[in-house]
Amino acid sequence: MGSLLVYAIVLLAIPLGSRAEQLSSKECESLGFTGLALCSDCNTFAEYVKNQELVSDCLKCCSEDSDDSMSKISYSGAVLEVCMRKLVFYPEIVGFIEEEKEKFPSVKVQYAFNSPPKLIMLDDDGQHKETIRVDNWKREHILQFLREKLKPTSAAI
């Protein structure tokens, strides 16, 4: 119990800006940290999860907090990756693909066996920048996210 308390104190004493190592988005995804988590979310996570290794991994995968940190991030394109066999379980994703996708010429649909629905956000060079799981998103949430995050020349809305 004493060593856990020491770890907790050390965790809280380390400023978030001095995180020793940052993991790639692929490494974070394999650890289960997908999306655009803020470092303040990791501190909240630490209050409920007493596993120091998980909290440490969260801190290696998070984005620094700022007043406007999320609104400034934009992408040149996206890939909506999903398993064709599982589409039947995601009517909101099907609706987006069939009725809304044409509004976003820079969004491509890619079918990958056993893949949960996710948006793979791309930089100017078409390189993987961020992965966001969208299993439980409604169609309007996908539309709003793409309108806000894709560069204006990428979305013909």
GROMACS .gro file of C-alpha atoms in nm:
model
  157
    1MET     CA    1   0.000   0.000   0.000
    2GLY     CA    2   0.286   0.237   0.083
    3SER     CA    3   0.454   0.194  -0.255
    4LEU     CA    4   0.122   0.260  -0.433
    5LEU     CA    5   0.092   0.586  -0.240
    6VAL     CA    6   0.446   0.681  -0.341
    7TYR     CA    7   0.363   0.609  -0.707
    8ALA     CA    8   0.049   0.820  -0.683
    9ILE     CA    9   0.242   1.108  -0.530
   10VAL     CA   10   0.513   1.081  -0.794
   11LEU     CA   11   0.250   1.070  -1.070
   12LEU     CA   12   0.083   1.386  -0.940
   13ALA     CA   13   0.417   1.562  -0.884
   14ILE     CA   14   0.539   1.511  -1.244
   15PRO     CA   15   0.419   1.794  -1.466
   16LEU     CA   16   0.241   1.665  -1.773
   17GLY     CA   17   0.463   1.865  -2.005
   18SER     CA   18   0.766   1.660  -1.903
   19ARG     CA   19   0.638   1.317  -2.001
   20ALA     CA   20   0.946   1.106  -2.065
   21GLU     CA   21   0.824   0.929  -2.375
   22GLN     CA   22   0.541   0.968  -2.623
   23LEU     CA   23   0.408   0.657  -2.798
   24SER     CA   24   0.300   0.646  -3.161
   25SER     CA   25  -0.071   0.639  -3.241
   26LYS     CA   26  -0.037   0.274  -3.352
   27GLU     CA   27   0.125   0.177  -3.020
   28CYS     CA   28  -0.143   0.366  -2.829
   29GLU     CA   29  -0.418   0.198  -3.029
   30SER     CA   30  -0.273  -0.145  -2.951
   31LEU     CA   31  -0.281  -0.051  -2.580
   32GLY     CA   32  -0.649   0.046  -2.613
   33PHE     CA   33  -0.601   0.424  -2.608
   34THR     CA   34  -0.770   0.546  -2.922
   35GLY     CA   35  -0.911   0.883  -3.011
   36LEU     CA   36  -0.787   1.220  -2.899
   37ALA     CA   37  -0.756   1.183  -2.519
   38LEU     CA   38  -0.642   1.487  -2.327
   39CYS     CA   39  -0.386   1.450  -2.051
   40SER     CA   40  -0.639   1.579  -1.797
   41ASP     CA   41  -0.845   1.270  -1.883
   42CYS     CA   42  -0.552   1.056  -1.769
   43ASN     CA   43  -0.554   1.229  -1.431
   44THR     CA   44  -0.925   1.154  -1.395
   45PHE     CA   45  -0.853   0.798  -1.508
   46ALA     CA   46  -0.589   0.769  -1.233
   47GLU     CA   47  -0.853   0.851  -0.969
   48TYR     CA   48  -1.055   0.545  -1.064
   49VAL     CA   49  -0.797   0.299  -1.192
   50LYS     CA   50  -0.527   0.208  -0.946
   51ASN     CA   51  -0.302   0.040  -1.203
   52GLN     CA   52   0.007   0.260  -1.235
   53GLU     CA   53   0.114   0.101  -1.563
   54LEU     CA   54  -0.221   0.181  -1.729
   55VAL     CA   55  -0.208   0.540  -1.609
   56SER     CA   56   0.151   0.570  -1.733
   57ASP     CA   57   0.048   0.436  -2.076
   58CYS     CA   58  -0.239   0.686  -2.086
   59LEU     CA   59   0.003   0.971  -2.019
   60LYS     CA   60   0.226   0.850  -2.303
   61CYS     CA   61  -0.072   0.860  -2.543
   62CYS     CA   62  -0.249   1.183  -2.450
   63SER     CA   63  -0.252   1.530  -2.604
   64GLU     CA   64  -0.162   1.833  -2.398
   65ASP     CA   65  -0.456   2.029  -2.264
   66SER     CA   66  -0.516   2.389  -2.366
   67ASP     CA   67  -0.819   2.610  -2.394
   68ASP     CA   68  -0.850   2.548  -2.764
   69SER     CA   69  -0.636   2.240  -2.816
   70MET     CA   70  -0.893   2.029  -3.000
   71SER     CA   71  -1.039   2.294  -3.228
   72LYS     CA   72  -0.700   2.376  -3.386
   73ILE     CA   73  -0.631   2.021  -3.508
   74SER     CA   74  -0.729   1.963  -3.869
   75TYR     CA   75  -0.667   1.689  -4.122
   76SER     CA   76  -0.638   1.667  -4.499
   77GLY     CA   77  -0.837   1.347  -4.532
   78ALA     CA   78  -0.968   1.038  -4.360
   79VAL     CA   79  -1.024   0.668  -4.411
   80LEU     CA   80  -1.337   0.512  -4.266
   81GLU     CA   81  -1.225   0.158  -4.192
   82VAL     CA   82  -1.481  -0.111  -4.112
   83CYS     CA   83  -1.538  -0.483  -4.149
   84MET     CA   84  -1.793  -0.548  -4.423
   85ARG     CA   85  -1.933  -0.848  -4.235
   86LYS     CA   86  -1.994  -0.640  -3.923
   87LEU     CA   87  -2.165  -0.350  -4.102
   88VAL     CA   88  -2.506  -0.499  -4.022
   89PHE     CA   89  -2.439  -0.411  -3.655
   90TYR     CA   90  -2.367  -0.044  -3.734
   91PRO     CA   91  -2.669   0.113  -3.909
   92GLU     CA   92  -2.539   0.466  -3.841
   93ILE     CA   93  -2.214   0.387  -4.023
   94VAL     CA   94  -2.408   0.230  -4.313
   95GLY     CA   95  -2.627   0.541  -4.332
   96PHE     CA   96  -2.323   0.765  -4.343
   97ILE     CA   97  -2.155   0.558  -4.617
   98GLU     CA   98  -2.468   0.535  -4.833
   99GLU     CA   99  -2.610   0.886  -4.789
  100GLU     CA  100  -2.347   1.129  -4.661
  101LYS     CA  101  -2.001   1.014  -4.770
  102GLU     CA  102  -2.019   1.187  -5.109
  103LYS     CA  103  -2.017   1.523  -4.923
  104PHE     CA  104  -1.660   1.444  -4.818
  105PRO     CA  105  -1.445   1.366  -5.124
  106SER     CA  106  -1.132   1.327  -4.908
  107VAL     CA  107  -1.293   1.047  -4.704
  108LYS     CA  108  -1.238   0.698  -4.838
  109VAL     CA  109  -1.404   0.378  -4.717
  110GLN     CA  110  -1.176   0.083  -4.657
  111TYR     CA  111  -1.299  -0.262  -4.568
  112ALA     CA  112  -1.071  -0.459  -4.336
  113PHE     CA  113  -1.155  -0.799  -4.192
  114ASN     CA  114  -1.264  -0.785  -3.826
  115SER     CA  115  -1.195  -0.411  -3.795
  116PRO     CA  116  -1.422  -0.210  -3.567
  117PRO     CA  117  -1.552   0.109  -3.730
  118LYS     CA  118  -1.288   0.379  -3.704
  119LEU     CA  119  -1.178   0.697  -3.871
  120ILE     CA  120  -0.811   0.709  -3.960
  121MET     CA  121  -0.725   1.076  -3.992
  122LEU     CA  122  -0.458   1.171  -4.247
  123ASP     CA  123  -0.206   1.454  -4.266
  124ASP     CA  124  -0.112   1.654  -4.577
  125ASP     CA  125   0.110   1.370  -4.697
  126GLY     CA  126  -0.168   1.112  -4.662
  127GLN     CA  127   0.005   0.959  -4.360
  128HIS     CA  128  -0.185   0.812  -4.063
  129LYS     CA  129  -0.206   1.084  -3.796
  130GLU     CA  130  -0.479   0.973  -3.555
  131THR     CA  131  -0.730   0.690  -3.515
  132ILE     CA  132  -1.075   0.748  -3.369
  133ARG     CA  133  -1.316   0.464  -3.294
  134VAL     CA  134  -1.667   0.548  -3.413
  135ASP     CA  135  -1.856   0.227  -3.319
  136ASN     CA  136  -2.113   0.411  -3.107
  137TRP     CA  137  -2.130   0.738  -3.297
  138LYS     CA  138  -2.451   0.858  -3.457
  139ARG     CA  139  -2.441   0.971  -3.819
  140GLU     CA  140  -2.479   1.337  -3.718
  141HIS     CA  141  -2.174   1.306  -3.488
  142ILE     CA  142  -1.964   1.171  -3.774
  143LEU     CA  143  -2.082   1.456  -3.998
  144GLN     CA  144  -2.008   1.720  -3.733
  145PHE     CA  145  -1.665   1.575  -3.658
  146LEU     CA  146  -1.566   1.565  -4.026
  147ARG     CA  147  -1.696   1.919  -4.086
  148GLU     CA  148  -1.488   2.047  -3.795
  149LYS     CA  149  -1.172   1.843  -3.847
  150LEU     CA  150  -1.123   1.816  -4.222
  151LYS     CA  151  -0.954   2.112  -4.387
  152PRO     CA  152  -1.208   2.329  -4.573
  153THR     CA  153  -1.076   2.235  -4.917
  154SER     CA  154  -1.131   1.869  -4.823
  155ALA     CA  155  -1.500   1.890  -4.737
  156ALA     CA  156  -1.751   2.010  -4.995
  157ILE     CA  157  -2.043   2.076  -4.760
   0.00000   0.00000   0.00000
